[in-house]
């Protein structure tokens, strides 16, 4: 199977889909352990597809005042950039645990490549995904004409 960056022969990547809802704290603990094992050379890289119970993750730019209904769902602070992101049943989250050192260590190139990978995956389902200037993520036109972030 090709890697997320399109490189062939750079090692096997495990793909895992977990059924049911995975509590966010459990997912974070599992990912931290896996990243340590990948770094130590004792586990393969992993793309993990999960669903969470309703919750928000709060990125480094999240402000408490931005939540319209504080207390509606649990909020989990994360070290990622951005503001608030909702996660919940029916929304599959892909956690990508790759060794960037094996891919040149360029985080911007890595994110750009992941975006290309996602655009290509959406295209295989007949969905047109695109980047939007000055905005983060991959965007698609929703059925109602509104945009959705992927």
mmCIF file of C-alpha atoms in Angstrom, residues 30-90:
data_model
loop_
_atom_site.group_PDB
_atom_site.id
_atom_site.type_symbol
_atom_site.label_atom_id
_atom_site.label_comp_id
_atom_site.label_asym_id
_atom_site.label_seq_id
_atom_site.Cartn_x
_atom_site.Cartn_y
_atom_site.Cartn_z
ATOM 1 C CA UNK A 30 -3.248 5.241 22.591
ATOM 2 C CA UNK A 31 -1.787 7.679 20.056
ATOM 3 C CA UNK A 32 0.924 8.874 22.439
ATOM 4 C CA UNK A 33 1.941 5.273 23.090
ATOM 5 C CA UNK A 34 1.936 4.463 19.377
ATOM 6 C CA UNK A 35 3.978 7.546 18.469
ATOM 7 C CA UNK A 36 6.578 6.550 21.081
ATOM 8 C CA UNK A 37 6.690 3.034 19.633
ATOM 9 C CA UNK A 38 7.027 4.370 16.083
ATOM 10 C CA UNK A 39 9.864 6.642 17.217
ATOM 11 C CA UNK A 40 11.511 3.705 18.951
ATOM 12 C CA UNK A 41 11.222 1.541 15.861
ATOM 13 C CA UNK A 42 8.997 -1.061 17.552
ATOM 14 C CA UNK A 43 5.717 -0.369 15.718
ATOM 15 C CA UNK A 44 4.731 0.554 12.177
ATOM 16 C CA UNK A 45 3.250 3.897 11.297
ATOM 17 C CA UNK A 46 -0.526 4.059 11.642
ATOM 18 C CA UNK A 47 -3.600 5.681 10.131
ATOM 19 C CA UNK A 48 -6.386 5.190 12.666
ATOM 20 C CA UNK A 49 -10.046 5.855 11.845
ATOM 21 C CA UNK A 50 -12.293 6.406 14.871
ATOM 22 C CA UNK A 51 -15.485 8.084 16.030
ATOM 23 C CA UNK A 52 -15.848 9.923 19.330
ATOM 24 C CA UNK A 53 -18.793 10.672 21.598
ATOM 25 C CA UNK A 54 -19.914 14.327 21.202
ATOM 26 C CA UNK A 55 -17.078 16.659 22.237
ATOM 27 C CA UNK A 56 -15.065 19.688 21.242
ATOM 28 C CA UNK A 57 -11.327 19.867 20.891
ATOM 29 C CA UNK A 58 -9.896 23.297 21.646
ATOM 30 C CA UNK A 59 -6.830 24.311 19.681
ATOM 31 C CA UNK A 60 -4.254 26.833 20.762
ATOM 32 C CA UNK A 61 -6.357 29.747 19.410
ATOM 33 C CA UNK A 62 -9.594 28.683 21.151
ATOM 34 C CA UNK A 63 -11.130 31.211 23.526
ATOM 35 C CA UNK A 64 -13.723 30.253 26.123
ATOM 36 C CA UNK A 65 -15.916 33.145 24.997
ATOM 37 C CA UNK A 66 -16.206 31.593 21.500
ATOM 38 C CA UNK A 67 -18.377 28.699 22.684
ATOM 39 C CA UNK A 68 -22.031 29.610 22.210
ATOM 40 C CA UNK A 69 -23.249 26.943 24.663
ATOM 41 C CA UNK A 70 -20.453 26.188 27.140
ATOM 42 C CA UNK A 71 -21.058 22.900 28.888
ATOM 43 C CA UNK A 72 -23.059 21.396 26.015
ATOM 44 C CA UNK A 73 -20.251 18.911 25.317
ATOM 45 C CA UNK A 74 -16.949 18.176 27.045
ATOM 46 C CA UNK A 75 -14.027 20.295 25.850
ATOM 47 C CA UNK A 76 -10.581 18.743 25.451
ATOM 48 C CA UNK A 77 -7.603 21.086 25.086
ATOM 49 C CA UNK A 78 -5.136 20.021 22.430
ATOM 50 C CA UNK A 79 -1.761 21.235 21.265
ATOM 51 C CA UNK A 80 -2.890 21.613 17.663
ATOM 52 C CA UNK A 81 -3.474 24.983 16.097
ATOM 53 C CA UNK A 82 -6.881 26.401 15.424
ATOM 54 C CA UNK A 83 -9.943 27.020 17.513
ATOM 55 C CA UNK A 84 -12.786 24.624 18.379
ATOM 56 C CA UNK A 85 -13.592 21.483 16.428
ATOM 57 C CA UNK A 86 -16.655 19.329 17.017
ATOM 58 C CA UNK A 87 -16.290 15.546 16.972
ATOM 59 C CA UNK A 88 -19.148 13.127 17.376
ATOM 60 C CA UNK A 89 -21.010 10.026 16.218
ATOM 61 C CA UNK A 90 -21.162 9.692 12.454
#
